[in-house]
Amino acid sequence: MYFSVFLKDKLMACVVQKFGGTSVADPNRIKNVATKVKKEYDRGNQVVVVVSAMSGVTNQLVQYCKDIDENYNLQEYDTVVSTGEQVTIGLLAMALQSIGVPSRSFTGWQIPLLTDQAASKARIHTIETEKLRECLDNGIVPVVAGFQGIDENGRITTLGRGGSDTSAVAVAAALKADRCDIYTDVDGVYTTDPRLVKNARRLDQVTYEEMLEMASLGAKVLQTRSVELAMKYQVNLRVLSSFEENPIGTIICDEESIVEKEVISGITYSRDESKITLVAVKDEPGISACVFDLLAEANICVDMIIQTESVNRKSTDITFTVPESDLNGALSVLAKHKEEIGYTDIISDSNCVKVSLIGVGMRTHTGIARKMFRALSDKGINVQTISTSEIKISVLIADEYAELAVRALHAAFELDVKQV
């Protein structure tokens, strides 16, 4: 059964536990984390802990960098912001030692966790496991700083915001751990944001693919890269609350491991969306490639794309979305190359939100799209842009309808009731 690895006692299982910023926000919460680690340790398991900086600390460190220079050097930025996790690992190691659990703190460079040289958004190359295994073999709990590593030149690097999730999954993969528990301030993955829909339901299990879509489409439970790594290396993940005594959480695993699959697993929304329309672009080969080459070179991610042909077939409108933070950059790039692209006007709109319906059941069930668009239509919600994949349908709508759309879809697909 899919849950056996989580429920069955296993002698000397290797478990990676990750605790986020809210879980280690102050000394009392760090002591609470230590008791949770001790429970796992007392079961006879080998435990590795990965932690984030204390809640709010990274934001303060980023602000210090901005106070010095708005155009700060990214390598020095990494040096500064990586110190937040160093404080946490030392305090948690002390807390564990005070309750009789042998422990030792590790920064990213001490392991070492090796990355590329992309400052502030580095990607992991390899993780040396010798020091971690030596600790585990001697009954010592390694407490590892998430979010950080070191490049081939010996410079400290960071993995981007939320990178501690990625660190934890990568460590679990390197150690071939039995599971990776992600402790956070929520008790699992829900059918939608429970702050918007009171009867949102916690899911017992979610596939890697569904979780990847959820993470990339607005769900804040896990960082997208961490889910990608877990799926690639088949790391058993569990999301659970650090504030509950005996949390159950949500299991994230391979689709084949789930006996009863949900048709629709959840609804996400993202307000970090801006729409750009290039009006009357020359309708000829190579123009679309030119537009998206320019944006790629500027490191701007493009999401939803629609191209509509004019009646005379001599021009076309190209509409696409970018992250709101990249809107000004995208407009600047496109304005510089107006003659090359050949558009007559450019229209932008940041008053929009992307709402997505996600579920592996879309592969085998018909009528999903019809039900979705009917539910939105019945509430008078106009759909501006649509994108799909095998297991998701995303629509762009006006921001003012975000909550109404999420509630309408949640009710239409009866997500408050477990599907069979």
Tab-separated table of N, CA and C in Angstrom, residues 13 57 90 106 128 148 195 382-383 410:
chain	number	residue	atom	x	y	z
A	13	ALA	N	15.505	3.415	9.957
A	13	ALA	CA	15.130	4.154	8.753
A	13	ALA	C	15.876	5.479	8.754
A	57	VAL	N	13.823	36.895	9.355
A	57	VAL	CA	15.252	37.215	9.368
A	57	VAL	C	15.783	37.442	7.955
A	90	GLY	N	22.747	26.530	14.667
A	90	GLY	CA	23.454	26.529	15.951
A	90	GLY	C	22.497	26.434	17.122
A	106	PHE	N	25.753	22.023	10.491
A	106	PHE	CA	26.504	22.095	9.235
A	106	PHE	C	25.980	23.239	8.382
A	128	GLU	N	28.059	16.040	-1.122
A	128	GLU	CA	28.955	15.052	-0.518
A	128	GLU	C	28.278	14.522	0.745
A	148	GLN	N	21.323	27.059	1.006
A	148	GLN	CA	22.667	27.525	0.678
A	148	GLN	C	23.610	26.396	0.265
A	195	ARG	N	-8.246	29.688	3.468
A	195	ARG	CA	-8.602	31.057	3.854
A	195	ARG	C	-9.705	31.606	2.950
A	382	ASN	N	-15.711	36.393	-16.948
A	382	ASN	CA	-15.194	36.311	-18.309
A	382	ASN	C	-13.783	35.735	-18.310
A	383	VAL	N	-13.534	34.779	-19.189
A	383	VAL	CA	-12.214	34.160	-19.322
A	383	VAL	C	-11.426	34.892	-20.403
A	410	HIS	N	-14.720	25.192	-6.659
A	410	HIS	CA	-14.651	24.244	-5.548
A	410	HIS	C	-16.011	23.602	-5.310
